[in-house]
Coordinates of C-alpha atoms and ligand atoms in Angstrom, one line a residue:
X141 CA 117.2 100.4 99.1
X142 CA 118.1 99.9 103.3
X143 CA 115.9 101.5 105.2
X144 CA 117.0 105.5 106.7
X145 CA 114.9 107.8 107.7
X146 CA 115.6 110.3 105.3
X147 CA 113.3 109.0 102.5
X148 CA 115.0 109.9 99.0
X149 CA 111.4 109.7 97.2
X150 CA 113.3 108.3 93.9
X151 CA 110.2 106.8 92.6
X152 CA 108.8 110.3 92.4
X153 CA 110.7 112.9 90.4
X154 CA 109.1 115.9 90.9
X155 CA 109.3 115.5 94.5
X156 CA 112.9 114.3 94.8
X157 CA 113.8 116.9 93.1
X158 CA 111.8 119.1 95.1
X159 CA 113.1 117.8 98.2
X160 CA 117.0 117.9 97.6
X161 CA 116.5 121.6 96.5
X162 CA 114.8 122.6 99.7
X163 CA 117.5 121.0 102.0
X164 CA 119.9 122.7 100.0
X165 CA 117.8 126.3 100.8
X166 CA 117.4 124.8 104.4
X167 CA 121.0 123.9 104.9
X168 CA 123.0 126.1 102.7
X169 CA 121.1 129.6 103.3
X170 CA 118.7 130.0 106.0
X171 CA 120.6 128.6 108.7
X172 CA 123.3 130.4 107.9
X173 CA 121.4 133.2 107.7
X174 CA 119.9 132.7 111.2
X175 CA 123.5 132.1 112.6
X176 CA 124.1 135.7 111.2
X177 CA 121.1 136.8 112.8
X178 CA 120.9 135.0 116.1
X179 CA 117.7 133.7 115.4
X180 CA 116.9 130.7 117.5
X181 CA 113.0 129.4 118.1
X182 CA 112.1 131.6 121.0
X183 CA 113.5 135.1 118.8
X184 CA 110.7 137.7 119.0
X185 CA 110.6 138.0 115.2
X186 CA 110.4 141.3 113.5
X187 CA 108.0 141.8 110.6
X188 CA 111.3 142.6 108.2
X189 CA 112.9 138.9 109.4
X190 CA 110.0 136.9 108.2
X191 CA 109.3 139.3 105.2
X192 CA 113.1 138.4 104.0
X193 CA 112.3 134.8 104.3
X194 CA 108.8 135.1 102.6
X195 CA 110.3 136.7 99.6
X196 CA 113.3 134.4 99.4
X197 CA 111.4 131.2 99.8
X198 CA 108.9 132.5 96.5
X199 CA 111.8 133.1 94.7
X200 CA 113.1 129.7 95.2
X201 CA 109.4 128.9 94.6
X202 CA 109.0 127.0 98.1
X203 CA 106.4 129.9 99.2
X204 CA 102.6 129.1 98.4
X205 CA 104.1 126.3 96.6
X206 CA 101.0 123.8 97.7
X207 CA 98.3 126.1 96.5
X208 CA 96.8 125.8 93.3
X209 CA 98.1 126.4 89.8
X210 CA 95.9 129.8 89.3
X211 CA 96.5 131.0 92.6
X212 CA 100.4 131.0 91.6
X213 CA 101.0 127.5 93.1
X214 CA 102.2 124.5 91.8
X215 CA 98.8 122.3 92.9
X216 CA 101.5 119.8 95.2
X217 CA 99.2 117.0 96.4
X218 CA 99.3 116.5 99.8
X219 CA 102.0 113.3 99.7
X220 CA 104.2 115.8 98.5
X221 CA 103.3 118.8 101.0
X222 CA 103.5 116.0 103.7
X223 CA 107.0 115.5 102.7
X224 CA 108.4 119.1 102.2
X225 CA 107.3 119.9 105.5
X226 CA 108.8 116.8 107.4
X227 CA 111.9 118.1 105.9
X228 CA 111.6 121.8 107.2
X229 CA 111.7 120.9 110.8
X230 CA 113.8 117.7 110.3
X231 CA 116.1 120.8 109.5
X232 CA 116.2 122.2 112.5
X233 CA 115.8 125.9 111.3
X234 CA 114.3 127.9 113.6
X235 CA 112.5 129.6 110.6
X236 CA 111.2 127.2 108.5
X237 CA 107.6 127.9 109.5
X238 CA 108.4 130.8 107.1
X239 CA 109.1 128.9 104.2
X240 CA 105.9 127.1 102.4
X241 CA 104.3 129.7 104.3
X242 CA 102.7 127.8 107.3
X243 CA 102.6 130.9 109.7
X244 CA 100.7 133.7 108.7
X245 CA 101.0 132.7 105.1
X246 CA 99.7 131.1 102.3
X247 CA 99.2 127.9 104.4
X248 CA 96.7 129.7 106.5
X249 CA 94.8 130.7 103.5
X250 CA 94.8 128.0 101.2
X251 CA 91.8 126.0 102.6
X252 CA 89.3 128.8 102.4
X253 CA 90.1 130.4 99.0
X254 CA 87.0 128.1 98.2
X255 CA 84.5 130.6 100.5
X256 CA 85.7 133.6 99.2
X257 CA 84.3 136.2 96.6
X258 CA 86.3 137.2 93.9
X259 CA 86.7 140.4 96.1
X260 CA 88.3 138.9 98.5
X261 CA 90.8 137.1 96.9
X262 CA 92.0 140.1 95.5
X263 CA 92.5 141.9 98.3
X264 CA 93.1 139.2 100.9
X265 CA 93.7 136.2 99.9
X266 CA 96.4 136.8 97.1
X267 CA 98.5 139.6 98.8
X268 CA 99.1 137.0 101.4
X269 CA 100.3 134.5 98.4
X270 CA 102.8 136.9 97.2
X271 CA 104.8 137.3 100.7
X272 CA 103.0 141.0 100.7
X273 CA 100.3 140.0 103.6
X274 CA 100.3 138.1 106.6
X275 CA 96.7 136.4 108.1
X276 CA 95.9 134.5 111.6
X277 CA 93.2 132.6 112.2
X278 CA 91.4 133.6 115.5
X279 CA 88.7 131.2 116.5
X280 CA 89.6 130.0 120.0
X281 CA 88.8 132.6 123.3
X282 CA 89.7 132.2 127.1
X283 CA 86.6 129.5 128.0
X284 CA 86.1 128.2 124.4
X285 CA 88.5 126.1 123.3
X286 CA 88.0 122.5 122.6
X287 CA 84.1 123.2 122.8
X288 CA 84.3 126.0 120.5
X289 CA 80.7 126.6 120.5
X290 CA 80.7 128.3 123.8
X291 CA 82.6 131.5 122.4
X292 CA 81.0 134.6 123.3
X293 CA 82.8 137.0 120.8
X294 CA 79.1 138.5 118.6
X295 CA 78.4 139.6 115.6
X296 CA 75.8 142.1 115.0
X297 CA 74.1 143.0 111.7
X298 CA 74.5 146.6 111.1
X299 CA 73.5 148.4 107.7
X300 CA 76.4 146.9 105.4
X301 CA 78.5 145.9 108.6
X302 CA 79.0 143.4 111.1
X303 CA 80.0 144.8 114.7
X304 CA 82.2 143.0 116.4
X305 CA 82.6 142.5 120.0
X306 CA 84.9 140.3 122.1
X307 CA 88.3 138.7 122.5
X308 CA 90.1 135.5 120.9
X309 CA 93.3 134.5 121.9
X310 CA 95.9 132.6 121.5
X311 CA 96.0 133.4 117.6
X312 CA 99.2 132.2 116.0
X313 CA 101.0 134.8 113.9
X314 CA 98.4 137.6 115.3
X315 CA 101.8 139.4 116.3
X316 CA 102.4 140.1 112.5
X317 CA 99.5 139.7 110.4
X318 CA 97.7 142.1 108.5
X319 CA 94.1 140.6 109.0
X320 CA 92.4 138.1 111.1
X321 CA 89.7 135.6 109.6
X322 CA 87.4 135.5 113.2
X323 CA 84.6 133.1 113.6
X324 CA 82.3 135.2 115.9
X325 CA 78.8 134.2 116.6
X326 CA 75.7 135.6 115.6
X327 CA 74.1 138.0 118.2
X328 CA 71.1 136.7 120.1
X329 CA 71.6 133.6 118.3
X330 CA 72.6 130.0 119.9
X331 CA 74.4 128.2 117.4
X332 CA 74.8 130.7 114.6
X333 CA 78.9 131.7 113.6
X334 CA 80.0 133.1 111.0
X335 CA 83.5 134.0 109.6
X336 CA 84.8 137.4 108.9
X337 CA 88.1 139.0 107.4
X338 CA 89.0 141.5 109.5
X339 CA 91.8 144.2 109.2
X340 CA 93.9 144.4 112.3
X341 CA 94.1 148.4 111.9
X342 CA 90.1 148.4 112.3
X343 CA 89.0 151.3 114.3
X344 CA 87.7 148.8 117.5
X345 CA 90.3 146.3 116.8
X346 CA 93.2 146.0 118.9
X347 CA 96.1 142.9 118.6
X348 CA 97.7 142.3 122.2
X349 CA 100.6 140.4 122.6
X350 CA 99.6 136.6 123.8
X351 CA 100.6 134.5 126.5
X352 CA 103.9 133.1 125.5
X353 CA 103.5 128.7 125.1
X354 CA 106.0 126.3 126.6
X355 CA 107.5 126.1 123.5
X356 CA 109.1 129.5 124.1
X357 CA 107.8 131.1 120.6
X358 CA 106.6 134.4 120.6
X359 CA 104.0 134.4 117.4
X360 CA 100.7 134.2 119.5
X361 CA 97.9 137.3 119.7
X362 CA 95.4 138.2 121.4
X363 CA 92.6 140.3 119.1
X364 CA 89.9 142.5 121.5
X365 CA 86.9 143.8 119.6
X366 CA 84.8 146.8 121.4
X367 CA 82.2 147.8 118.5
X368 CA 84.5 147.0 115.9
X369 CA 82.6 148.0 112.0
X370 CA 83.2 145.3 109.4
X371 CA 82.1 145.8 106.0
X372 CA 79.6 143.2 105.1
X373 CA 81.4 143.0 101.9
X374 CA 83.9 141.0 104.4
X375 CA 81.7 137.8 105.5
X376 CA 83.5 134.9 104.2
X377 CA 81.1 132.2 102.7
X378 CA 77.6 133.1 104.1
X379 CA 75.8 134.2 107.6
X380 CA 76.0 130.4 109.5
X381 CA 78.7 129.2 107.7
X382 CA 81.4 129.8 110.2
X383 CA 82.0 127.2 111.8
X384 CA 82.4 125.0 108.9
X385 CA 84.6 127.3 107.1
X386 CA 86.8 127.1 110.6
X387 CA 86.2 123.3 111.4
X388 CA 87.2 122.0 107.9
X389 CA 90.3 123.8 107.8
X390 CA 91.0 122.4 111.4
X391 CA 90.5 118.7 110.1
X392 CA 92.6 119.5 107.5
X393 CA 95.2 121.3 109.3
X394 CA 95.5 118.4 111.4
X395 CA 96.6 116.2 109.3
X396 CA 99.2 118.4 107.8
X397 CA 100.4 119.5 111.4
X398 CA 101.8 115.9 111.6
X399 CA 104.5 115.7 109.1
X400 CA 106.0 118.8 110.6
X401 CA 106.1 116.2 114.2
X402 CA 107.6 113.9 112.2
X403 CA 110.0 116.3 111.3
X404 CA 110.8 117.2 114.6
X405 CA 111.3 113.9 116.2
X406 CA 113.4 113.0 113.1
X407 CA 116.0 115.8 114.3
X408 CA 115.6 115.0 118.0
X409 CA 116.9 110.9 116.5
X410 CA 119.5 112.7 114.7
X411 CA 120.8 115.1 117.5
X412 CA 120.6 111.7 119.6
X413 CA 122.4 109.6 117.3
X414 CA 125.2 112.2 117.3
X415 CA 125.4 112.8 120.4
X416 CA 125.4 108.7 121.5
X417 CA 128.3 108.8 119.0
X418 CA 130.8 111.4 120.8
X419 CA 129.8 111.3 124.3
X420 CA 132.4 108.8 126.0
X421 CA 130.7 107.2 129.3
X422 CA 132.6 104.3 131.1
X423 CA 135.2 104.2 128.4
X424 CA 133.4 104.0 125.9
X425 CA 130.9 105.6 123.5
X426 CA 127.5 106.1 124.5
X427 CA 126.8 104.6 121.4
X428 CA 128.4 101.0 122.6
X429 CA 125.7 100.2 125.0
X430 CA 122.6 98.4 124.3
X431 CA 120.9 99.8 126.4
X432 CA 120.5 103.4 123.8
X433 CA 120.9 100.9 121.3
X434 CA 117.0 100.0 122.1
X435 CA 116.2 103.8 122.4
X436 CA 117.6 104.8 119.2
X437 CA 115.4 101.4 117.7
X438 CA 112.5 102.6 119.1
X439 CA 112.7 106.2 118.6
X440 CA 113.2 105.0 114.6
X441 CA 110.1 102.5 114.7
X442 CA 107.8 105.4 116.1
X443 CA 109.4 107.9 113.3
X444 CA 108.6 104.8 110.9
X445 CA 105.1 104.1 111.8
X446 CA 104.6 107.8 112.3
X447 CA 105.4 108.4 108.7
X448 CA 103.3 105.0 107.3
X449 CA 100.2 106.6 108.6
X450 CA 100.5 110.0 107.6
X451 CA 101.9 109.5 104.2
X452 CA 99.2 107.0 103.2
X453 CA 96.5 108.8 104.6
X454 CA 97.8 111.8 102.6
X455 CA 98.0 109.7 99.7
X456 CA 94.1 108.9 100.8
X457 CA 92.8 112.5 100.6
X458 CA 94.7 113.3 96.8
X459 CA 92.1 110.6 95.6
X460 CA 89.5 112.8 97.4
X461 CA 88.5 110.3 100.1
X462 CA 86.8 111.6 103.1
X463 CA 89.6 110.9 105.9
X464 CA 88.4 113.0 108.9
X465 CA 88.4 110.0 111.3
X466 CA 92.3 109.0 109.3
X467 CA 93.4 112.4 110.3
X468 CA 92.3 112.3 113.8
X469 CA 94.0 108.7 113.9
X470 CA 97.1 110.7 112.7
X471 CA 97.7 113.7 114.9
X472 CA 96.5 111.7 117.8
X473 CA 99.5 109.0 117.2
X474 CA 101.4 111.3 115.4
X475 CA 101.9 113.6 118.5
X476 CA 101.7 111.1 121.5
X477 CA 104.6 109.2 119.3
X478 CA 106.8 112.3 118.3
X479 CA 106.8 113.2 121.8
X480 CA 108.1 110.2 122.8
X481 CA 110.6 110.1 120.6
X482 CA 112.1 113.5 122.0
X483 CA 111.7 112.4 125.5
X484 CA 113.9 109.8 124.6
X485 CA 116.1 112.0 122.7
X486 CA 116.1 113.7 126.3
X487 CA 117.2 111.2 128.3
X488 CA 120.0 110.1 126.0
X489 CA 120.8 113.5 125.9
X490 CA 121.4 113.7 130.2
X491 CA 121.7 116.7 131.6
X492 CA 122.3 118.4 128.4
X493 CA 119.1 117.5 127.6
X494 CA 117.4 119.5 130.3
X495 CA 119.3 122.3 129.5
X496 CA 117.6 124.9 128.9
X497 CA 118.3 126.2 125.2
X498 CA 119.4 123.1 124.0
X499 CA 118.0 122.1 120.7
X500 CA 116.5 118.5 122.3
X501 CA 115.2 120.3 125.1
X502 CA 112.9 123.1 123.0
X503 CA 111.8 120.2 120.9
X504 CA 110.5 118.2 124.0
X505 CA 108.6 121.8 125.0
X506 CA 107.4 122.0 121.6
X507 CA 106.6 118.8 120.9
X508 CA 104.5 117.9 124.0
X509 CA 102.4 121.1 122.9
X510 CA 101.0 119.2 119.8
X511 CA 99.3 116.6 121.7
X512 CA 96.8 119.8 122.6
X513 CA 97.3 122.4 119.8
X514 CA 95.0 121.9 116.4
X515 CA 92.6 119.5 118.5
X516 CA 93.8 117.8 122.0
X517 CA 94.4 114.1 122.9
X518 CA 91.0 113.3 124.0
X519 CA 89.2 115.6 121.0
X520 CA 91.1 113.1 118.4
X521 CA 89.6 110.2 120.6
X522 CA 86.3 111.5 121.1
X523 CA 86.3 112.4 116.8
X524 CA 88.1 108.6 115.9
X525 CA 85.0 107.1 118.0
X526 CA 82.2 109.1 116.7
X527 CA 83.3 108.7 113.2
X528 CA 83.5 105.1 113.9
X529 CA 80.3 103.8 116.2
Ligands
LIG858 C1 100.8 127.5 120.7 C2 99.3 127.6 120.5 C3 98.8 128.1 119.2 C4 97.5 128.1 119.0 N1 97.0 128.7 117.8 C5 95.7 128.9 117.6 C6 95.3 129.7 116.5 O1 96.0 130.1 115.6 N2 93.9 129.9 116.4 C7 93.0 129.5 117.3 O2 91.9 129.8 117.2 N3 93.4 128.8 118.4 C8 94.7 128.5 118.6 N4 95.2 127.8 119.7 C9 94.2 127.2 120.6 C10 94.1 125.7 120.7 O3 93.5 125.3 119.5 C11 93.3 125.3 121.9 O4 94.2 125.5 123.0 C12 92.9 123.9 121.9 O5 91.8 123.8 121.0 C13 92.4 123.4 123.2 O6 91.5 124.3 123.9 P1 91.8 124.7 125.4 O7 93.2 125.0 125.5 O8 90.8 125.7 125.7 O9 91.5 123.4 126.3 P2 90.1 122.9 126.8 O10 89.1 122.8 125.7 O11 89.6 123.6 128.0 O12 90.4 121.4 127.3 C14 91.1 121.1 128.5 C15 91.3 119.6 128.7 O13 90.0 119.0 128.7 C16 89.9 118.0 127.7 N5 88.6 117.9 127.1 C17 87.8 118.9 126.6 N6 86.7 118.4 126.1 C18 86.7 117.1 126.3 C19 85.8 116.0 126.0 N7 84.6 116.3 125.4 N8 86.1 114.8 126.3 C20 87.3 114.5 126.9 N9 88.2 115.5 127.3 C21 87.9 116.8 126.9 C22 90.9 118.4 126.6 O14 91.3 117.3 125.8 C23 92.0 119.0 127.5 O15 92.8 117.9 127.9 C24 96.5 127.7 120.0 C25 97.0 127.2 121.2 C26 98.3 127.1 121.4 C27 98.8 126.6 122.8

């Protein structure tokens, strides 16, 4: 089989299958349907947008799809997740986030189904599952970011409560979600955190609309907390446990952030490719001279190499290997390299490129965002190294 960068997975079934079925949803329905709608990436999305897409993707049986069988899943390992979600921005739909349920959605839950009480799932965990709830995850605040120990946001023992006080921000999906899980620490405590669920309709809870990122998408929140009561029935794992409950979804989040670059910088070659094709320059196409010749080679080698690393580190963690320094590895090539790719795509691109609106041009935004966003540049360096000396 030549090489393309649309893999055809025919050596797996299941996910071949899988695959051609979601391009057809992709290309046959929900761009369609955002042509309809005038959706583009930087829409302020209503709550009755995404709920159409939630609903429609578990019919199709895309939404929640990677979560285990008893939680209404179908337990895909992560090769295969890696490989749906490369397709859903390789796509180019401005809504695919919506689909497999990456914002707000069953994504955002999946890892910590493990710390919850039986409870919880019930009222949390599985709403979200069936399309009916949306969560965000609010760890980050305005001077604790990287070093996330230095957030201020406290927890204080109360009866059967927690009180909350303080204010994350930049939570994606916080716009729309039901609840919040919040790592807070423990008052008068150093290095104490703990994780909470919290309902954003809390008496001393309030969601604010976030800063709005270079990417131009309007999904991020801000939550303040002024003596906010949570039921203690709504700790998540135990008192201490937070930051672990929030780290090891952040490892794994990384690695599974880096198919949907892939993704991305697969459409930016595509758009590129196209467009060397028709645009006529000196005569002839773009296409003709070497010169983009070389881009178009290299934007396809980082794609390639992109891919290699993710997909067998993937393939890694379904045996149940430890790969927290192979995901760090990934997202910190996997970003520096997709981002490459689309400035390239840029400059092939001219001034259409750097127009603003253009599909290349809110790929470059969003693209250069993931070499900060789920663990920066230096934080993958600094995790690679300690994981290795
Ligand atoms: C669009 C978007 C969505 C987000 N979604 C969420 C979300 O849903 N939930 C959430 O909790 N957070 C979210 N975040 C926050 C995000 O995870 C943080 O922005 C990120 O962790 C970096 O923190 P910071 O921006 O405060 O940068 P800082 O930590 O202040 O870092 C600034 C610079 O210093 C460097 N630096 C820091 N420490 C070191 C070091 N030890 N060695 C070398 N260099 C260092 C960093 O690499 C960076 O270049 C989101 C952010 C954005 C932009």
């Amino acid at each position: 089989m030549p090489f393309t960068l649309q893999p055809s997975y025919d050596d797996r079934p299941r996910l071949q299958d899988l695959v051609v079925r979601l391009r057809a949803y992709l290309a046959d329905e929900l761009i369609p349907y955002e042509r309809e709608h005038g959706i583009t990436a930087e829409t302020k999305l209503d709550r009755a947008t995404l709920e159409h897409v939630w609903k429609r993707s578990a019919e199709l049986g895309f939404y929640g799809i990677s979560l285990p069988r008893e939680l209404g899943g179908k337990g895909l390992s992560f090769y295969e997740l890696c490989a749906l979600k490369e397709e859903l921005t390789a796509s180019g739909a401005a809504l695919s986030h919506s689909v497999l349920g990456d914002m707000g959605g069953p994504l955002r839950v999946g890892a910590i189904v493990k710390h919850a009480t039986e409870e919880q799932r019930e009222r949390y965990l599985m709403p979200v599952v069936r399309g009916e709830r949306a969560c965000c995850f609010s760890i980050t605040e305005e001077d604790a970011g990287s070093d996330v120990r230095r957030m201020t946001t406290t927890a204080t023992p109360d009866g059967d409560a927690f009180v909350l006080n303080g204010k994350k921000v930049f939570s994606s999906a916080a716009p729309f979600a039901d609840f919040a899980i919040v790592v807070a620490r423990m008052n008068g405590t150093e290095e104490v955190y703990s994780a909470f669920l919290v309902d954003l309709d809390t008496p001393g809870c309030r969601v604010l609309d976030g800063e709005v990122p270079m990417s131009g998408q309007q999904m991020e929140g801000d939550l303040v907390f002024e003596d906010c009561r949570i039921p203690a029935a709504n700790l998540l794992g135990e008192v201490g446990q937070g930051l672990r409950i929030g780290i090891g979804r952040i490892t794994l989040n990384r690695l599974l952030h880096c198919p949907s670059l892939i993704g991305a910088a697969r459409r930016a070659w595509d758009l590129s490719l196209e467009y060397a094709t028709n645009r006529v320059v000196f005569g002839q196409p773009l296409l003709a001279h070497q010169a983009i010749h070389h881009k178009i080679a290299e934007m396809a080698t980082e794609i390639y190499a992109a891919r290699a690393m993710v997909m067998t580190t993937a393939a890694k963690a379904d045996r149940g290997d430890n790969v927290s320094v192979e995901a760090n590895m990934c997202k910190l090539f996997t970003s520096e390299a997709s981002f490459r790719v689309a400035d390239q795509a840029v400059q092939i691109h001219g001034k259409a490129g750097l127009t603003r609106g253009h599909e290349v041009e809110q790929i470059f935004r969003s693209l250069r965002m993931f070499r900060i966003v789920t663990g920066t540049t230096e934080i993958h360096k600094n995790a690679i190294a300690k994981g290795l000396i």
